[in-house]
XYZ file of C-alpha atoms in Angstrom:
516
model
C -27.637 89.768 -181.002
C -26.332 93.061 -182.124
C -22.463 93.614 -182.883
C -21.082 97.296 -181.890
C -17.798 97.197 -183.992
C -15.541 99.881 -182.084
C -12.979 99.854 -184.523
C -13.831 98.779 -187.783
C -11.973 98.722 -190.437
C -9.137 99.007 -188.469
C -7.425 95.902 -186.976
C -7.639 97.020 -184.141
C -11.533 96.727 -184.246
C -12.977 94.667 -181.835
C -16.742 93.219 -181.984
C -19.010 93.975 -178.398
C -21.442 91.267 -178.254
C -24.626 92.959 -176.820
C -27.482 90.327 -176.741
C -31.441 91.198 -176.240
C -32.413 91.469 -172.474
C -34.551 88.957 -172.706
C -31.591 86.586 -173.990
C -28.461 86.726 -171.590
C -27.661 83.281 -171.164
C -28.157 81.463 -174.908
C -26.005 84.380 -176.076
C -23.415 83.221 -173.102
C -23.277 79.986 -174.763
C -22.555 81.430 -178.474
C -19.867 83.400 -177.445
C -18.302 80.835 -175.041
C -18.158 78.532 -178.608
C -16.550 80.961 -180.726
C -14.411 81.149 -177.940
C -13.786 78.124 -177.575
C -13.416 77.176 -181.467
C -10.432 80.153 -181.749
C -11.683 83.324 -181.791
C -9.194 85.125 -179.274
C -11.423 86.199 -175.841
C -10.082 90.270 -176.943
C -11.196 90.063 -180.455
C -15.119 89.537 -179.085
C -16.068 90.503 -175.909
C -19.432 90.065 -174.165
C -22.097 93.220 -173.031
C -24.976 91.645 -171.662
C -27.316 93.804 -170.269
C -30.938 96.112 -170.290
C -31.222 98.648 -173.412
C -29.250 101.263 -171.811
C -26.266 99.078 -171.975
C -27.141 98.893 -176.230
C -28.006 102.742 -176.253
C -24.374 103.813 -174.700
C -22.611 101.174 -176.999
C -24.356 103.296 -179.979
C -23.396 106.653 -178.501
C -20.008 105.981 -178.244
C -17.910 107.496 -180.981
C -15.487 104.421 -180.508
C -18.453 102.141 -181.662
C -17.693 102.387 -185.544
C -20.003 100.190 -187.249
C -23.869 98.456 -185.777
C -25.064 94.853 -187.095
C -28.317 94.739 -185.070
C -31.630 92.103 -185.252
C -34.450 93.232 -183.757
C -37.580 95.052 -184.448
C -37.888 98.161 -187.113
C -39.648 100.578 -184.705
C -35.711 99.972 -182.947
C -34.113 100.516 -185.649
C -35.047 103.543 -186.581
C -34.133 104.607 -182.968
C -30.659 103.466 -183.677
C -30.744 105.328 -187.094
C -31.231 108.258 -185.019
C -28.478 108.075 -182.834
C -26.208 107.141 -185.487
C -27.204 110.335 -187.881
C -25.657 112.612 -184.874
C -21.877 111.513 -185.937
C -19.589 110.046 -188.731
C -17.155 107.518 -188.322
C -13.428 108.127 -187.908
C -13.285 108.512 -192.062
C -16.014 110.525 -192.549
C -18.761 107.848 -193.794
C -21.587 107.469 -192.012
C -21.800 104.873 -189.166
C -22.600 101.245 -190.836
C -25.815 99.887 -189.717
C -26.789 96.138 -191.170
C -30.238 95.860 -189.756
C -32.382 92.834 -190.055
C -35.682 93.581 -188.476
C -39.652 92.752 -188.943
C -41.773 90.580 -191.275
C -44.852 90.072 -192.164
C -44.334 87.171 -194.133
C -46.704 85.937 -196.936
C -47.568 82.591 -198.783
C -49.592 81.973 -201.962
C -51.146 78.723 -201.863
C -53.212 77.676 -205.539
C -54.947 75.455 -206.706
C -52.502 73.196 -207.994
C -50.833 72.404 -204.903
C -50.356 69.572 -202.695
C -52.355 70.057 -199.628
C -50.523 67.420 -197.429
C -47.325 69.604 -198.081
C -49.163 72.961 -197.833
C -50.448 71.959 -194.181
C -47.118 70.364 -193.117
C -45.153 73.505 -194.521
C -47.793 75.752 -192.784
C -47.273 73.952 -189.744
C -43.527 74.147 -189.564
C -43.558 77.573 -190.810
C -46.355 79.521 -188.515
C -45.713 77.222 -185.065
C -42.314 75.996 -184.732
C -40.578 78.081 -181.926
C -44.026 79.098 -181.232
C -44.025 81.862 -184.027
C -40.844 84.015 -182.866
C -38.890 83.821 -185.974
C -38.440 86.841 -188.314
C -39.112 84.541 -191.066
C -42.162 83.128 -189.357
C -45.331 82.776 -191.906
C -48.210 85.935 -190.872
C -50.503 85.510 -194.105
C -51.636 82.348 -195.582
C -53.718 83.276 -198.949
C -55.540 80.429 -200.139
C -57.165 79.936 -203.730
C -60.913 80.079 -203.167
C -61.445 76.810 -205.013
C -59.369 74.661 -202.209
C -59.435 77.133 -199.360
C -62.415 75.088 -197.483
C -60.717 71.748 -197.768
C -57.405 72.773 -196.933
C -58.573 74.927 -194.058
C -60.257 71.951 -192.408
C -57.166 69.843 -193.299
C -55.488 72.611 -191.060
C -57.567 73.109 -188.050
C -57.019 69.156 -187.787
C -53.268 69.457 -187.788
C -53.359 72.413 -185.277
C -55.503 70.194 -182.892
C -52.546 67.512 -182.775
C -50.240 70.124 -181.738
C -48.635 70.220 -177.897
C -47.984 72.828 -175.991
C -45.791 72.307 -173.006
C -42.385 72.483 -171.960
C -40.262 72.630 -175.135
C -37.252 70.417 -173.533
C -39.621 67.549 -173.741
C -39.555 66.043 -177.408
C -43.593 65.201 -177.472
C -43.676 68.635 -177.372
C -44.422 71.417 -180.099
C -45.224 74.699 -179.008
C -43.105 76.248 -176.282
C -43.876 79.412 -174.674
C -43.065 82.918 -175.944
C -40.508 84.807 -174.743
C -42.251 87.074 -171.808
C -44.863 87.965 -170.193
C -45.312 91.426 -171.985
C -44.627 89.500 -175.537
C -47.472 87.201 -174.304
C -49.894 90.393 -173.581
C -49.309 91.830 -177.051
C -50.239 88.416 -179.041
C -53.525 88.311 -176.921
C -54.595 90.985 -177.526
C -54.280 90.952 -181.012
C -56.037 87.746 -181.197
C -58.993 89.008 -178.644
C -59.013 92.216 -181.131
C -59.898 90.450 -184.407
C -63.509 89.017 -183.518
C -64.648 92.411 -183.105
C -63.244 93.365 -186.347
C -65.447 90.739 -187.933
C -63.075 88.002 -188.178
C -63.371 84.514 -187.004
C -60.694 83.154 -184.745
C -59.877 79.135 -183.985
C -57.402 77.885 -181.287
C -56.092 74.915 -180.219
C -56.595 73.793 -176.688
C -53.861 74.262 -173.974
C -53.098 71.472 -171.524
C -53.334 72.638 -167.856
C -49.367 72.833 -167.329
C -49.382 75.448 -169.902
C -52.363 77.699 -168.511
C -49.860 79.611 -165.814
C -46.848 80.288 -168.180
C -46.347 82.502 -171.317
C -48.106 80.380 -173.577
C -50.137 81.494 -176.492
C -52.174 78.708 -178.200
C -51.595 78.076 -181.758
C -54.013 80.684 -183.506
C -55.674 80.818 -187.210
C -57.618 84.159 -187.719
C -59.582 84.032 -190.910
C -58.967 87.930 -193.034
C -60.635 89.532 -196.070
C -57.640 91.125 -197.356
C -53.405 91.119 -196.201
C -53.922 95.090 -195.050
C -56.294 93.987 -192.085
C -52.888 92.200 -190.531
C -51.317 95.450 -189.542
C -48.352 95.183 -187.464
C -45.905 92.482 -187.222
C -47.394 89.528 -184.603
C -44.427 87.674 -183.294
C -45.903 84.551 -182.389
C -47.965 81.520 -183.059
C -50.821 83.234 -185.128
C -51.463 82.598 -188.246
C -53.826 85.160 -190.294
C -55.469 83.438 -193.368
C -57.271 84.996 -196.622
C -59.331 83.271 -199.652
C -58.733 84.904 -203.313
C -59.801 84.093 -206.896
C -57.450 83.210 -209.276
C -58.560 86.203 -211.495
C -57.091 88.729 -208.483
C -53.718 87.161 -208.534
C -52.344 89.979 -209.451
C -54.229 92.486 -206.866
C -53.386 89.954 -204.097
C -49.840 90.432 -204.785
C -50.283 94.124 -205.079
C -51.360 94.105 -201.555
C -48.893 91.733 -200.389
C -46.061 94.105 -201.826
C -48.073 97.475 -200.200
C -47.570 95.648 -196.378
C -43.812 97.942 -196.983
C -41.888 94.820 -195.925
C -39.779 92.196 -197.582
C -38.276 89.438 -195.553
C -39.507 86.103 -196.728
C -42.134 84.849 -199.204
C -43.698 81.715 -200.281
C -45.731 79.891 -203.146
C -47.119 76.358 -203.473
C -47.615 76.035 -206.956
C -47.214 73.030 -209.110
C -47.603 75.611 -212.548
C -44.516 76.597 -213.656
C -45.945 79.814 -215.208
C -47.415 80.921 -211.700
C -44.032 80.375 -210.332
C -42.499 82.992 -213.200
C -45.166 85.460 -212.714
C -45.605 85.331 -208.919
C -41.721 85.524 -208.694
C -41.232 88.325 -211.029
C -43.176 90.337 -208.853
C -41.972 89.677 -205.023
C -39.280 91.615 -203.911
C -38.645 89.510 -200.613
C -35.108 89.251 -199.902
C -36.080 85.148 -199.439
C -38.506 83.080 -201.596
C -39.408 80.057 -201.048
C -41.115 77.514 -203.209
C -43.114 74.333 -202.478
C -41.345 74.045 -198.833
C -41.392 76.142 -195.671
C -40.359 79.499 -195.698
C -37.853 79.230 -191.754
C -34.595 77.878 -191.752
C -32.140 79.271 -194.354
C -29.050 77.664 -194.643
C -25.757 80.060 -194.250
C -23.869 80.002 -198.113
C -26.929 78.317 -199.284
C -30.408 80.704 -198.859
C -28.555 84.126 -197.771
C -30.805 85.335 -195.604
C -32.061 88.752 -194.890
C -34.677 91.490 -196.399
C -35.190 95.077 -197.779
C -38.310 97.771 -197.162
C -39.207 97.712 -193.577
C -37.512 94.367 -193.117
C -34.260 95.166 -193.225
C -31.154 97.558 -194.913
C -29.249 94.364 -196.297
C -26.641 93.062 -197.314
C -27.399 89.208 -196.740
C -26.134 87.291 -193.211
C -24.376 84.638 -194.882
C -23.911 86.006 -198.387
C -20.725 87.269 -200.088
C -21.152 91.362 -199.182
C -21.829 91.079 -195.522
C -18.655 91.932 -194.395
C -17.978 94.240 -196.914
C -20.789 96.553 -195.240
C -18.300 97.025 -192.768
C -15.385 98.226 -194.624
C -14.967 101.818 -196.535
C -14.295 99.550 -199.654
C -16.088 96.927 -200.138
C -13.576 94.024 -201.425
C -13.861 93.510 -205.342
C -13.821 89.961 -204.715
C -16.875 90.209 -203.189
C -18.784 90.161 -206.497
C -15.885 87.851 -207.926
C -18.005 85.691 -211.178
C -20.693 87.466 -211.048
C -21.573 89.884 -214.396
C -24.631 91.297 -215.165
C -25.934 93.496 -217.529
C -23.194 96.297 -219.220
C -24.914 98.116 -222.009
C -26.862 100.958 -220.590
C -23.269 101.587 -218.163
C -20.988 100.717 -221.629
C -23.251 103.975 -222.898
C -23.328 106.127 -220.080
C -19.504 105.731 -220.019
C -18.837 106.684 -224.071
C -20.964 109.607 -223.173
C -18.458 110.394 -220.485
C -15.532 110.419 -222.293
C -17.155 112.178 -225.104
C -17.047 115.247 -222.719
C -13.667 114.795 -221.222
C -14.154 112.664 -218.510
C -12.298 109.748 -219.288
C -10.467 109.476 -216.036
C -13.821 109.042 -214.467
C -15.086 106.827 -217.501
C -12.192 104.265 -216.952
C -12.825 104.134 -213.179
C -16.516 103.259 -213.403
C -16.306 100.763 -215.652
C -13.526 98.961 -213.483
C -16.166 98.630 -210.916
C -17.713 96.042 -212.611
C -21.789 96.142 -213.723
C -23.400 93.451 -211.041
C -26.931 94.165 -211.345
C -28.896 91.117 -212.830
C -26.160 88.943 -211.785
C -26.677 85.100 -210.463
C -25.252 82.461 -209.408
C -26.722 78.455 -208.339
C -25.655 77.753 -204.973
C -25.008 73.909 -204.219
C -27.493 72.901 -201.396
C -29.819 69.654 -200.761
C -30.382 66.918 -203.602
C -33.862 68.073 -205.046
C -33.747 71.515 -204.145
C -32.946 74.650 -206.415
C -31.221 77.612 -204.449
C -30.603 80.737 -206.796
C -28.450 83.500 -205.643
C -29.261 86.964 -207.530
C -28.713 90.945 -207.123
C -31.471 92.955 -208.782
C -31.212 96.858 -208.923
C -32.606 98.372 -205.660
C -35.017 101.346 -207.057
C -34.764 104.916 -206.786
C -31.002 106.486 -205.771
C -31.184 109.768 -204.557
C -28.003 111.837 -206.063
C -27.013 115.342 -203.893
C -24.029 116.417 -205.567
C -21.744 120.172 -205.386
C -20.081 119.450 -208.220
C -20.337 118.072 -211.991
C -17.654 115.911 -211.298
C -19.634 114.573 -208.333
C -23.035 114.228 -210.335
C -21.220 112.804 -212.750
C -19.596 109.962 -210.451
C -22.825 109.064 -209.048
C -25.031 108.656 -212.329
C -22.376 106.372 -213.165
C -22.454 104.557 -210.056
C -26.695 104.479 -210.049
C -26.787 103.558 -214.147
C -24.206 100.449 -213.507
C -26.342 98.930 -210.590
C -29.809 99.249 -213.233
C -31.219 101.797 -210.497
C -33.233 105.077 -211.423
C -31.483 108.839 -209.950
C -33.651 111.526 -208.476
C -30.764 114.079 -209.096
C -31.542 116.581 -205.958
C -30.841 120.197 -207.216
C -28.273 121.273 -209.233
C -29.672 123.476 -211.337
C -27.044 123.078 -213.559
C -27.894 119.569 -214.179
C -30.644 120.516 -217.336
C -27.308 121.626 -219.863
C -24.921 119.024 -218.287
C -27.113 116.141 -219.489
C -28.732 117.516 -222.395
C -27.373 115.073 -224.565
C -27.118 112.004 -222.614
C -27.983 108.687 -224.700
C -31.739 108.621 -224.355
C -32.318 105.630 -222.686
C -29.595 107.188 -219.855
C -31.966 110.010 -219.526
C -35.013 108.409 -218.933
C -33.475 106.804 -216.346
C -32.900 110.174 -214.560
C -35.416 112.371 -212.419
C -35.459 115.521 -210.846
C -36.519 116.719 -207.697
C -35.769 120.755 -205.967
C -35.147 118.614 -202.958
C -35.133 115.571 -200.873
C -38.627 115.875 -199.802
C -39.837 116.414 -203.187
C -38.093 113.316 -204.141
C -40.577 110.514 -202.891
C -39.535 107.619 -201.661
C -35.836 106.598 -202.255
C -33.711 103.323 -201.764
C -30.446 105.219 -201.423
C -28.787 108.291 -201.272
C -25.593 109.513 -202.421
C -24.069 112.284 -200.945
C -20.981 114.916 -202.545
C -19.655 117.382 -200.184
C -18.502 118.428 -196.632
C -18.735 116.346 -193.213
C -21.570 118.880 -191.675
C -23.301 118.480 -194.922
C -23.357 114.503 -194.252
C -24.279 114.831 -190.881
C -27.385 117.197 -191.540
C -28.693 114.487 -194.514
C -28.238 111.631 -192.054
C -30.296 113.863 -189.611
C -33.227 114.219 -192.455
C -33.503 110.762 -193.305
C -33.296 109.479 -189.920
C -36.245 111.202 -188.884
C -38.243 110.035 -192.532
C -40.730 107.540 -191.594
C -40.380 104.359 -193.574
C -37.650 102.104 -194.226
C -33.893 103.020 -193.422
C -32.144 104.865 -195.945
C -28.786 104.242 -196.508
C -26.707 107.285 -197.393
C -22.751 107.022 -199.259
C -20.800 110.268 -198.775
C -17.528 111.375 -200.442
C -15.573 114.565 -200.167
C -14.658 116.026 -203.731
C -11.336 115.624 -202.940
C -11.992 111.803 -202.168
C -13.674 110.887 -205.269
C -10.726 113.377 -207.221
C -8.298 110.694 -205.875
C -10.593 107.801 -207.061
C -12.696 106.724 -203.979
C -16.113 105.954 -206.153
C -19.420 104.796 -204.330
C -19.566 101.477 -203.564
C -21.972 99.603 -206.221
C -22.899 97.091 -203.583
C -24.638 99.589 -201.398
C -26.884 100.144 -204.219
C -27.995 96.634 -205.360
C -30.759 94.043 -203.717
C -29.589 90.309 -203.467
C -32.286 87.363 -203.274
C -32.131 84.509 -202.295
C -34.992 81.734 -203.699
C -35.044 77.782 -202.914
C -37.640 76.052 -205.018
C -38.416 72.036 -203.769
C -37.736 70.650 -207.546
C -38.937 67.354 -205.932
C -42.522 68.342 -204.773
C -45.297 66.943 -206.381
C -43.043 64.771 -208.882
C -44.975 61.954 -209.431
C -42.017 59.572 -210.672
C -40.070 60.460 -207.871
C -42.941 59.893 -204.999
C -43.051 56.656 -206.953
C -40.180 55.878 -206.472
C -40.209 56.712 -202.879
């Protein structure tokens, strides 16, 4: 349910509640609660409505801020609109987007596979598939992928589906008629293609609604899934041990990055298939649905999602010109390449600037343990987001970015500035190879940022360029030189990646099942 904030920062702000079409009454009932709970009736008011409702909300220029779940093709539209106008400050409009998935888990050899099926099960058919977290791709170790496939198919045939306000029942319906098109024919697609298809059987009562039977498609590779399938399907692949590495590759090269999971009972797997995944939620040895709210963040990057994390400590900040400092309150990471970056700086007379930076703070390989269920690990952590485009008028400006991009671990693609070749000739070299150049934006390749120096129609004509960029959203900072003069620096959280992993420390313990 998307939130149009029509005032935000200011107190005066008040949150528009404008819930999918398809979902008018259960968002009645949310809203009603809050009500209900405290929230005064003129501090959150209620839009519900078709999408021109949503598309007038974002055209406003009262609507000051977006916080929108749905799909990515949508948000892109909603970049669009947004790119035409800044907010009452001159920023760009916030948009916190949580959108697709196509959600992966690694099963090997060393796993359970009682708990792989049950976690499958949970994880690919409960509320028939339509969760953004919902498992797509199942990849299977060649050596157990026949046994555990069978064990599967036998689980799916236990399965009802029926009317999900009776408890016997499993599988509801999806959401409409259209929704229920689009999943069949996928499914009828994929013989063609070469790939074998199994469904479970539907019982009569569910053969005239918008049921789609619980579906396992059998894949050569994670590329032949290639959109997001929002419902009960799940698309399964075999791999060798000795293409780990290639699998995960592929995984990665799907361009989204919402939730992940492993089965693994090899605590050297778990490091290396971790280290890799970029998902904005990891799960290990459990099912990958359900995060808990201040214990698994949730949320994604790439086409799943702009961040920061529902339920995590810069959410609201997103909202806000400056971020709170508390925010990031305990949490340090690593200061040395920043530490260097900022001698350098005062070295040449900027130790104004210098001084200001390192206030910010250095969060980037930062973590914290969050407290959640006995025999479960959740680990909170922000990792650098990639490549930071920096667009700057001025050396002061260039200057103020680098500083921002080097403290959150990112790499700059400085756009321009052809003075920028003497200005860091003799940066500290590690500093430097941290820095690109690129004659402009479209030369740049593919960027997780952009920071922005200079005028309002300046701003506007970026937001315009990125919003039409296919891809993932691209978030953009800008600052007048007057602003950052005064000491109004980029906000370092716009330019970090938090994840969020839970790891099942009691699976496959053989003391503890003993126990048990």
């Amino acid at each position: 349910m998307p939130l149009y904030h029509g005032g935000c920062p200011s107190p005066q702000g008040r949150p528009l509640a404008k819930p999918a079409a398809e979902t008018p009454l259960i968002a009645a009932e949310a809203i009603r609660v809050l009500h209900a709970a405290g929230v005064p009736e003129a501090a959150l008011q209620f839009l519900p409505g078709p999408g021109e409702v949503g598309a007038a909300l974002i055209g406003d220029a009262r609507v000051q801020g977006v916080m929108f779940t749905d799909s990515t093709a949508v948000a892109k539209m909603i970049q669009r609109r947004l790119a035409e106008r800044l907010t009452r400050d001159g920023e760009p409009v916030p948009l916190v987007a949580e959108t697709g998935g196509q959600n992966a888990m690694v099963v090997d050899s060393s796993a359970l596979a009682e708990q792989v099926v049950a976690d499958v099960i949970a994880s690919t058919f409960d509320s028939a598939g339509q969760r953004c977290s919902a498992l797509s791709i199942r990849c299977l170790q060649e050596e157990i992928a026949d046994r555990t496939l069978a064990m599967l198919k036998n689980a799916m045939r236990e399965l009802v589906l029926s009317d999900p306000r009776r408890l016997a029942v499993d599988v509801g319906p999806v959401i409409t008629r259209v929704a229920a098109e689009r999943i069949d024919g996928h499914v009828a697609a994929m013989p063609a293609r070469g790939f074998p298809v199994h469904q479970v059987s539907m019982l009569a009562e569910a053969a005239h609604g918008t049921f789609v039977p619980p579906t396992l498609i059998e894949i050569a590779r994670a590329a032949d899934v290639e959109r997001e399938v929002f419902g009960p399907v799940l698309h399964v692949l075999r791999y060798a041990r000795a293409d780990l590495d290639r699998l995960l590759t592929e995984i990665d090269a799907t361009g989204y990055g919402l939730t992940f999971g492993l089965h693994t009972r090899i605590d050297e797997t778990m490091a290396l298939v971790l280290g890799r995944i970029g998902a904005g939620n990891r799960y290990v040895d459990r099912n990958v649905i359900g995060a808990v709210v201040g214990v698994q963040p949730f949320g994604g990057a790439d086409l799943s999602g702009t961040g920061p994390k529902a339920g995590g400590p810069l959410y609201l900040g997103r909202l806000l010109k400056r971020p709170p400092a508390a925010a990031l309150h305990g949490l340090t990471g690593n200061e040395g390449l920043s530490r260097r970056y900022g001698a350098w700086r005062r070295a040449r007379g900027h130790g104004a600037l210098a001084n200001r930076l390192a206030a910010e703070g250095c969060p980037h390989g930062a973590g914290v343990e969050l407290a959640g269920p006995v025999g479960e690990r959740n680990l909170y952590t922000l990792h650098p987001s990639g490549r930071v485009a920096a667009v700057a008028e001025t050396e002061t400006g260039l200057l103020a970015q680098l500083g921002a991009i080097l403290a959150t671990g990112d790499r700059a693609v400085v756009i321009g500035s052809g003075h920028v070749v003497d200005l860091l000739r003799d940066l500290p070299e590690d500093c430097a190879t941290r820095i690109e150049r690129a004659s402009d934006l479209d030369r740049a390749g593919a960027v997780r940022a952009v920071l922005y120096e200079g005028d309002a129609p300046g701003l506007r004509a970026l937001n315009r360029t990125l919003a039409e960029r296919p891809g993932p959203i691209v978030q953009v900072q800008g600052r007048t030189q007057e602003a950052l003069a005064a000491g109004d620096l980029y906000a370092l959280p716009g330019l970090i990646e938090e994840r969020a992993t839970a790891i099942d420390t009691a699976a496959g313990n053989a003391s503890l099942m003993a126990i048990g």
